[in-house]
mmCIF file with all atom_site columns, C-alpha atoms and ligand atoms in Angstrom:
data_model
loop_
_atom_site.group_PDB
_atom_site.id
_atom_site.type_symbol
_atom_site.label_atom_id
_atom_site.label_alt_id
_atom_site.label_comp_id
_atom_site.label_asym_id
_atom_site.label_entity_id
_atom_site.label_seq_id
_atom_site.pdbx_PDB_ins_code
_atom_site.Cartn_x
_atom_site.Cartn_y
_atom_site.Cartn_z
_atom_site.occupancy
_atom_site.B_iso_or_equiv
_atom_site.pdbx_formal_charge
_atom_site.auth_seq_id
_atom_site.auth_comp_id
_atom_site.auth_asym_id
_atom_site.auth_atom_id
_atom_site.pdbx_PDB_model_num
ATOM   1   C CA . MET A 1 1   ? 0.000   0.000  0.000  1.00 0.00 ? 1   MET A CA 1
ATOM   2   C CA . LYS A 1 2   ? 1.299   3.441  -0.937 1.00 0.00 ? 2   LYS A CA 1
ATOM   3   C CA . ILE A 1 3   ? 0.541   6.188  1.591  1.00 0.00 ? 3   ILE A CA 1
ATOM   4   C CA . ALA A 1 4   ? 0.985   9.962  1.266  1.00 0.00 ? 4   ALA A CA 1
ATOM   5   C CA . LEU A 1 5   ? 2.024   11.788 4.431  1.00 0.00 ? 5   LEU A CA 1
ATOM   6   C CA . ALA A 1 6   ? 1.652   15.525 4.901  1.00 0.00 ? 6   ALA A CA 1
ATOM   7   C CA . SER A 1 7   ? 1.786   17.907 7.839  1.00 0.00 ? 7   SER A CA 1
ATOM   8   C CA . ASP A 1 8   ? 2.232   21.520 8.764  1.00 0.00 ? 8   ASP A CA 1
ATOM   9   C CA . HIS A 1 9   ? 4.786   22.608 11.390 1.00 0.00 ? 9   HIS A CA 1
ATOM   10  C CA . GLY A 1 10  ? 2.388   21.612 14.213 1.00 0.00 ? 10  GLY A CA 1
ATOM   11  C CA . GLY A 1 11  ? 2.319   18.044 12.907 1.00 0.00 ? 11  GLY A CA 1
ATOM   12  C CA . PHE A 1 12  ? 5.880   17.757 11.665 1.00 0.00 ? 12  PHE A CA 1
ATOM   13  C CA . GLU A 1 13  ? 7.284   15.803 14.598 1.00 0.00 ? 13  GLU A CA 1
ATOM   14  C CA . LEU A 1 14  ? 4.466   13.259 14.559 1.00 0.00 ? 14  LEU A CA 1
ATOM   15  C CA . LYS A 1 15  ? 4.677   12.937 10.770 1.00 0.00 ? 15  LYS A CA 1
ATOM   16  C CA . GLU A 1 16  ? 8.313   11.920 11.112 1.00 0.00 ? 16  GLU A CA 1
ATOM   17  C CA . ILE A 1 17  ? 7.360   9.300  13.727 1.00 0.00 ? 17  ILE A CA 1
ATOM   18  C CA . VAL A 1 18  ? 4.563   7.951  11.525 1.00 0.00 ? 18  VAL A CA 1
ATOM   19  C CA . ARG A 1 19  ? 6.859   7.863  8.476  1.00 0.00 ? 19  ARG A CA 1
ATOM   20  C CA . GLU A 1 20  ? 9.472   5.862  10.333 1.00 0.00 ? 20  GLU A CA 1
ATOM   21  C CA . TYR A 1 21  ? 6.835   3.436  11.669 1.00 0.00 ? 21  TYR A CA 1
ATOM   22  C CA . LEU A 1 22  ? 5.139   2.845  8.305  1.00 0.00 ? 22  LEU A CA 1
ATOM   23  C CA . THR A 1 23  ? 8.444   2.511  6.455  1.00 0.00 ? 23  THR A CA 1
ATOM   24  C CA . GLU A 1 24  ? 9.565   -0.135 8.952  1.00 0.00 ? 24  GLU A CA 1
ATOM   25  C CA . LYS A 1 25  ? 6.285   -1.985 8.367  1.00 0.00 ? 25  LYS A CA 1
ATOM   26  C CA . GLY A 1 26  ? 6.998   -2.044 4.622  1.00 0.00 ? 26  GLY A CA 1
ATOM   27  C CA . TYR A 1 27  ? 4.553   0.599  3.386  1.00 0.00 ? 27  TYR A CA 1
ATOM   28  C CA . GLU A 1 28  ? 5.615   2.787  0.487  1.00 0.00 ? 28  GLU A CA 1
ATOM   29  C CA . ILE A 1 29  ? 5.582   6.438  1.558  1.00 0.00 ? 29  ILE A CA 1
ATOM   30  C CA . MET A 1 30  ? 5.171   9.649  -0.427 1.00 0.00 ? 30  MET A CA 1
ATOM   31  C CA . ASP A 1 31  ? 6.308   12.400 1.950  1.00 0.00 ? 31  ASP A CA 1
ATOM   32  C CA . LEU A 1 32  ? 4.709   15.669 0.859  1.00 0.00 ? 32  LEU A CA 1
ATOM   33  C CA . GLY A 1 33  ? 6.256   17.754 3.635  1.00 0.00 ? 33  GLY A CA 1
ATOM   34  C CA . THR A 1 34  ? 6.559   19.913 5.523  1.00 0.00 ? 34  THR A CA 1
ATOM   35  C CA . TYR A 1 35  ? 10.194  19.059 6.184  1.00 0.00 ? 35  TYR A CA 1
ATOM   36  C CA . ASN A 1 36  ? 10.967  21.134 9.293  1.00 0.00 ? 36  ASN A CA 1
ATOM   37  C CA . THR A 1 37  ? 9.232   23.147 12.013 1.00 0.00 ? 37  THR A CA 1
ATOM   38  C CA . ASP A 1 38  ? 9.184   26.481 10.168 1.00 0.00 ? 38  ASP A CA 1
ATOM   39  C CA . SER A 1 39  ? 5.685   27.924 10.132 1.00 0.00 ? 39  SER A CA 1
ATOM   40  C CA . VAL A 1 40  ? 3.624   26.969 7.055  1.00 0.00 ? 40  VAL A CA 1
ATOM   41  C CA . ASP A 1 41  ? -0.082  26.953 6.120  1.00 0.00 ? 41  ASP A CA 1
ATOM   42  C CA . TYR A 1 42  ? -1.934  23.673 6.738  1.00 0.00 ? 42  TYR A CA 1
ATOM   43  C CA . PRO A 1 43  ? -4.291  23.991 3.706  1.00 0.00 ? 43  PRO A CA 1
ATOM   44  C CA . ASP A 1 44  ? -1.307  23.669 1.350  1.00 0.00 ? 44  ASP A CA 1
ATOM   45  C CA . TYR A 1 45  ? -0.522  20.255 2.825  1.00 0.00 ? 45  TYR A CA 1
ATOM   46  C CA . GLY A 1 46  ? -4.047  18.949 3.379  1.00 0.00 ? 46  GLY A CA 1
ATOM   47  C CA . LEU A 1 47  ? -5.024  19.817 -0.181 1.00 0.00 ? 47  LEU A CA 1
ATOM   48  C CA . LYS A 1 48  ? -1.839  18.321 -1.641 1.00 0.00 ? 48  LYS A CA 1
ATOM   49  C CA . ALA A 1 49  ? -2.341  15.016 0.192  1.00 0.00 ? 49  ALA A CA 1
ATOM   50  C CA . GLY A 1 50  ? -6.006  14.942 -0.796 1.00 0.00 ? 50  GLY A CA 1
ATOM   51  C CA . GLN A 1 51  ? -5.117  15.483 -4.454 1.00 0.00 ? 51  GLN A CA 1
ATOM   52  C CA . GLU A 1 52  ? -2.567  12.654 -4.446 1.00 0.00 ? 52  GLU A CA 1
ATOM   53  C CA . VAL A 1 53  ? -5.162  10.268 -3.012 1.00 0.00 ? 53  VAL A CA 1
ATOM   54  C CA . ALA A 1 54  ? -8.003  11.447 -5.247 1.00 0.00 ? 54  ALA A CA 1
ATOM   55  C CA . SER A 1 55  ? -5.866  11.155 -8.390 1.00 0.00 ? 55  SER A CA 1
ATOM   56  C CA . GLY A 1 56  ? -4.867  7.592  -7.494 1.00 0.00 ? 56  GLY A CA 1
ATOM   57  C CA . ASN A 1 57  ? -1.152  8.331  -7.179 1.00 0.00 ? 57  ASN A CA 1
ATOM   58  C CA . VAL A 1 58  ? -1.319  6.804  -3.694 1.00 0.00 ? 58  VAL A CA 1
ATOM   59  C CA . ASP A 1 59  ? -3.821  4.486  -2.038 1.00 0.00 ? 59  ASP A CA 1
ATOM   60  C CA . ARG A 1 60  ? -4.352  6.530  1.111  1.00 0.00 ? 60  ARG A CA 1
ATOM   61  C CA . GLY A 1 61  ? -3.152  9.606  2.978  1.00 0.00 ? 61  GLY A CA 1
ATOM   62  C CA . ILE A 1 62  ? -2.328  10.603 6.528  1.00 0.00 ? 62  ILE A CA 1
ATOM   63  C CA . VAL A 1 63  ? -2.390  14.320 7.374  1.00 0.00 ? 63  VAL A CA 1
ATOM   64  C CA . ILE A 1 64  ? -1.281  15.962 10.597 1.00 0.00 ? 64  ILE A CA 1
ATOM   65  C CA . CYS A 1 65  ? -1.438  19.519 11.935 1.00 0.00 ? 65  CYS A CA 1
ATOM   66  C CA . GLY A 1 66  ? -1.472  20.820 15.504 1.00 0.00 ? 66  GLY A CA 1
ATOM   67  C CA . THR A 1 67  ? -5.054  19.795 16.219 1.00 0.00 ? 67  THR A CA 1
ATOM   68  C CA . GLY A 1 68  ? -5.751  17.780 13.070 1.00 0.00 ? 68  GLY A CA 1
ATOM   69  C CA . ILE A 1 69  ? -8.767  19.999 12.463 1.00 0.00 ? 69  ILE A CA 1
ATOM   70  C CA . GLY A 1 70  ? -7.518  22.485 9.879  1.00 0.00 ? 70  GLY A CA 1
ATOM   71  C CA . ILE A 1 71  ? -5.734  19.907 7.789  1.00 0.00 ? 71  ILE A CA 1
ATOM   72  C CA . SER A 1 72  ? -8.715  17.517 7.848  1.00 0.00 ? 72  SER A CA 1
ATOM   73  C CA . ILE A 1 73  ? -11.076 20.286 6.742  1.00 0.00 ? 73  ILE A CA 1
ATOM   74  C CA . SER A 1 74  ? -8.649  21.080 3.914  1.00 0.00 ? 74  SER A CA 1
ATOM   75  C CA . ALA A 1 75  ? -8.272  17.483 2.744  1.00 0.00 ? 75  ALA A CA 1
ATOM   76  C CA . ASN A 1 76  ? -12.051 17.048 2.768  1.00 0.00 ? 76  ASN A CA 1
ATOM   77  C CA . LYS A 1 77  ? -12.418 19.881 0.241  1.00 0.00 ? 77  LYS A CA 1
ATOM   78  C CA . VAL A 1 78  ? -10.861 17.644 -2.431 1.00 0.00 ? 78  VAL A CA 1
ATOM   79  C CA . LYS A 1 79  ? -13.484 15.746 -4.399 1.00 0.00 ? 79  LYS A CA 1
ATOM   80  C CA . GLY A 1 80  ? -13.502 12.068 -3.505 1.00 0.00 ? 80  GLY A CA 1
ATOM   81  C CA . ILE A 1 81  ? -11.766 12.508 -0.171 1.00 0.00 ? 81  ILE A CA 1
ATOM   82  C CA . ARG A 1 82  ? -13.231 11.100 2.994  1.00 0.00 ? 82  ARG A CA 1
ATOM   83  C CA . CYS A 1 83  ? -10.848 12.350 5.668  1.00 0.00 ? 83  CYS A CA 1
ATOM   84  C CA . ALA A 1 84  ? -11.468 11.260 9.259  1.00 0.00 ? 84  ALA A CA 1
ATOM   85  C CA . LEU A 1 85  ? -9.967  13.014 12.260 1.00 0.00 ? 85  LEU A CA 1
ATOM   86  C CA . CYS A 1 86  ? -9.255  10.278 14.823 1.00 0.00 ? 86  CYS A CA 1
ATOM   87  C CA . HIS A 1 87  ? -7.749  10.474 18.265 1.00 0.00 ? 87  HIS A CA 1
ATOM   88  C CA . ASP A 1 88  ? -8.761  7.018  19.447 1.00 0.00 ? 88  ASP A CA 1
ATOM   89  C CA . VAL A 1 89  ? -8.316  3.502  18.085 1.00 0.00 ? 89  VAL A CA 1
ATOM   90  C CA . TYR A 1 90  ? -12.038 2.648  17.975 1.00 0.00 ? 90  TYR A CA 1
ATOM   91  C CA . SER A 1 91  ? -12.814 5.603  15.671 1.00 0.00 ? 91  SER A CA 1
ATOM   92  C CA . ALA A 1 92  ? -9.870  4.691  13.449 1.00 0.00 ? 92  ALA A CA 1
ATOM   93  C CA . GLU A 1 93  ? -11.216 1.161  12.977 1.00 0.00 ? 93  GLU A CA 1
ATOM   94  C CA . MET A 1 94  ? -14.794 2.285  12.517 1.00 0.00 ? 94  MET A CA 1
ATOM   95  C CA . THR A 1 95  ? -14.021 4.997  9.990  1.00 0.00 ? 95  THR A CA 1
ATOM   96  C CA . ARG A 1 96  ? -12.401 2.384  7.764  1.00 0.00 ? 96  ARG A CA 1
ATOM   97  C CA . ALA A 1 97  ? -15.180 -0.171 8.319  1.00 0.00 ? 97  ALA A CA 1
ATOM   98  C CA . HIS A 1 98  ? -18.124 2.217  7.933  1.00 0.00 ? 98  HIS A CA 1
ATOM   99  C CA . ASN A 1 99  ? -16.892 5.331  6.098  1.00 0.00 ? 99  ASN A CA 1
ATOM   100 C CA . ASP A 1 100 ? -14.187 3.828  3.881  1.00 0.00 ? 100 ASP A CA 1
ATOM   101 C CA . SER A 1 101 ? -12.080 6.843  4.830  1.00 0.00 ? 101 SER A CA 1
ATOM   102 C CA . ASN A 1 102 ? -9.172  7.317  2.479  1.00 0.00 ? 102 ASN A CA 1
ATOM   103 C CA . VAL A 1 103 ? -7.355  9.944  4.544  1.00 0.00 ? 103 VAL A CA 1
ATOM   104 C CA . LEU A 1 104 ? -6.631  9.862  8.278  1.00 0.00 ? 104 LEU A CA 1
ATOM   105 C CA . ALA A 1 105 ? -6.045  13.109 10.186 1.00 0.00 ? 105 ALA A CA 1
ATOM   106 C CA . MET A 1 106 ? -4.488  13.494 13.615 1.00 0.00 ? 106 MET A CA 1
ATOM   107 C CA . GLY A 1 107 ? -3.334  16.355 15.804 1.00 0.00 ? 107 GLY A CA 1
ATOM   108 C CA . GLY A 1 108 ? 0.344   16.325 16.639 1.00 0.00 ? 108 GLY A CA 1
ATOM   109 C CA . ARG A 1 109 ? -0.367  18.449 19.708 1.00 0.00 ? 109 ARG A CA 1
ATOM   110 C CA . VAL A 1 110 ? -3.227  16.204 20.804 1.00 0.00 ? 110 VAL A CA 1
ATOM   111 C CA . VAL A 1 111 ? -1.992  12.617 20.756 1.00 0.00 ? 111 VAL A CA 1
ATOM   112 C CA . GLY A 1 112 ? 1.251   11.161 22.010 1.00 0.00 ? 112 GLY A CA 1
ATOM   113 C CA . ARG A 1 113 ? 3.521   8.881  20.020 1.00 0.00 ? 113 ARG A CA 1
ATOM   114 C CA . ASP A 1 114 ? 2.226   5.503  21.222 1.00 0.00 ? 114 ASP A CA 1
ATOM   115 C CA . LEU A 1 115 ? -1.459  6.282  20.839 1.00 0.00 ? 115 LEU A CA 1
ATOM   116 C CA . ALA A 1 116 ? -0.843  7.869  17.440 1.00 0.00 ? 116 ALA A CA 1
ATOM   117 C CA . LEU A 1 117 ? 0.907   4.740  16.183 1.00 0.00 ? 117 LEU A CA 1
ATOM   118 C CA . ARG A 1 118 ? -1.890  2.500  17.498 1.00 0.00 ? 118 ARG A CA 1
ATOM   119 C CA . ILE A 1 119 ? -4.373  4.690  15.627 1.00 0.00 ? 119 ILE A CA 1
ATOM   120 C CA . VAL A 1 120 ? -2.290  4.482  12.448 1.00 0.00 ? 120 VAL A CA 1
ATOM   121 C CA . LYS A 1 121 ? -1.939  0.682  12.765 1.00 0.00 ? 121 LYS A CA 1
ATOM   122 C CA . ALA A 1 122 ? -5.696  0.229  13.269 1.00 0.00 ? 122 ALA A CA 1
ATOM   123 C CA . TRP A 1 123 ? -6.504  2.514  10.362 1.00 0.00 ? 123 TRP A CA 1
ATOM   124 C CA . VAL A 1 124 ? -4.119  1.014  7.794  1.00 0.00 ? 124 VAL A CA 1
ATOM   125 C CA . GLU A 1 125 ? -5.060  -2.553 8.737  1.00 0.00 ? 125 GLU A CA 1
ATOM   126 C CA . SER A 1 126 ? -8.856  -2.169 8.836  1.00 0.00 ? 126 SER A CA 1
ATOM   127 C CA . ASP A 1 127 ? -11.066 -2.913 5.847  1.00 0.00 ? 127 ASP A CA 1
ATOM   128 C CA . PHE A 1 128 ? -14.284 -1.368 4.576  1.00 0.00 ? 128 PHE A CA 1
ATOM   129 C CA . GLU A 1 129 ? -17.347 -3.516 5.346  1.00 0.00 ? 129 GLU A CA 1
ATOM   130 C CA . GLY A 1 130 ? -19.390 -2.428 2.319  1.00 0.00 ? 130 GLY A CA 1
ATOM   131 C CA . GLY A 1 131 ? -23.109 -3.334 2.290  1.00 0.00 ? 131 GLY A CA 1
ATOM   132 C CA . ARG A 1 132 ? -25.349 -0.686 3.841  1.00 0.00 ? 132 ARG A CA 1
ATOM   133 C CA . HIS A 1 133 ? -22.281 1.472  4.458  1.00 0.00 ? 133 HIS A CA 1
ATOM   134 C CA . ALA A 1 134 ? -21.567 1.600  0.728  1.00 0.00 ? 134 ALA A CA 1
ATOM   135 C CA . ARG A 1 135 ? -25.088 2.913  0.122  1.00 0.00 ? 135 ARG A CA 1
ATOM   136 C CA . ARG A 1 136 ? -24.450 5.765  2.550  1.00 0.00 ? 136 ARG A CA 1
ATOM   137 C CA . ILE A 1 137 ? -21.122 6.660  0.971  1.00 0.00 ? 137 ILE A CA 1
ATOM   138 C CA . ASP A 1 138 ? -22.776 6.594  -2.444 1.00 0.00 ? 138 ASP A CA 1
ATOM   139 C CA . LYS A 1 139 ? -25.102 9.348  -1.199 1.00 0.00 ? 139 LYS A CA 1
ATOM   140 C CA . ILE A 1 140 ? -22.122 11.536 -0.347 1.00 0.00 ? 140 ILE A CA 1
ATOM   141 C CA . THR A 1 141 ? -20.509 10.836 -3.719 1.00 0.00 ? 141 THR A CA 1
ATOM   142 C CA . GLU A 1 142 ? -23.783 11.571 -5.503 1.00 0.00 ? 142 GLU A CA 1
ATOM   143 C CA . TYR A 1 143 ? -24.006 14.956 -3.760 1.00 0.00 ? 143 TYR A CA 1
ATOM   144 C CA . GLU A 1 144 ? -20.370 15.694 -4.586 1.00 0.00 ? 144 GLU A CA 1
ATOM   145 C CA . ASN A 1 145 ? -20.956 14.880 -8.237 1.00 0.00 ? 145 ASN A CA 1
ATOM   146 C CA . LYS A 1 146 ? -23.934 17.268 -8.372 1.00 0.00 ? 146 LYS A CA 1
ATOM   147 C CA . CYS A 1 147 ? -21.904 20.193 -7.000 1.00 0.00 ? 147 CYS A CA 1
HETATM 148 C C1 . RB5 B 2 .   ? -0.823  26.049 13.564 1.00 0.00 ? 1   RB5 B C1 1
HETATM 149 O O1 . RB5 B 2 .   ? -0.394  26.809 14.633 1.00 0.00 ? 1   RB5 B O1 1
HETATM 150 C C2 . RB5 B 2 .   ? -2.177  25.418 13.886 1.00 0.00 ? 1   RB5 B C2 1
HETATM 151 O O2 . RB5 B 2 .   ? -3.175  26.368 13.787 1.00 0.00 ? 1   RB5 B O2 1
HETATM 152 C C3 . RB5 B 2 .   ? -2.455  24.254 12.959 1.00 0.00 ? 1   RB5 B C3 1
HETATM 153 O O3 . RB5 B 2 .   ? -1.442  23.310 13.104 1.00 0.00 ? 1   RB5 B O3 1
HETATM 154 C C4 . RB5 B 2 .   ? -3.736  23.497 13.187 1.00 0.00 ? 1   RB5 B C4 1
HETATM 155 O O4 . RB5 B 2 .   ? -3.892  23.131 14.524 1.00 0.00 ? 1   RB5 B O4 1
HETATM 156 C C5 . RB5 B 2 .   ? -4.952  24.091 12.601 1.00 0.00 ? 1   RB5 B C5 1
HETATM 157 O O5 . RB5 B 2 .   ? -6.046  23.510 12.630 1.00 0.00 ? 1   RB5 B O5 1
#
């Protein structure tokens, strides 16, 4: 699985931790930055990650800012993106199973290293259940296509 990672300065440290973890696990990573803690604008990174996922260049994306909120809002503006902000393992599993989320967002100033990696593990390893959940996602896609 190929995964795009992107963060602003508030998520930089956690992005590096996530990159190291996923690389060790054998995932192919596209690191879209940021590459240090200099102040940047989270929409630039959320949108970039969303575009890479939506265009099929990568299978999924993980985006991180200070709270995870700004960068998740940004990623969700890209057509076809279902970005879920998760700060617990249960939500990470459920958003794959029920929402088929293709981007995960976290806040680097909200979760610590160990919890963040448990969330990432749950999210990358969980599958979409389909069925009635697919019907609900189709309604979102239908709305998106009308806009
Ligand atoms: C940057 O200071 C901070 O606003 C950003 O990382 C994020 O938390 C926005 O939602």
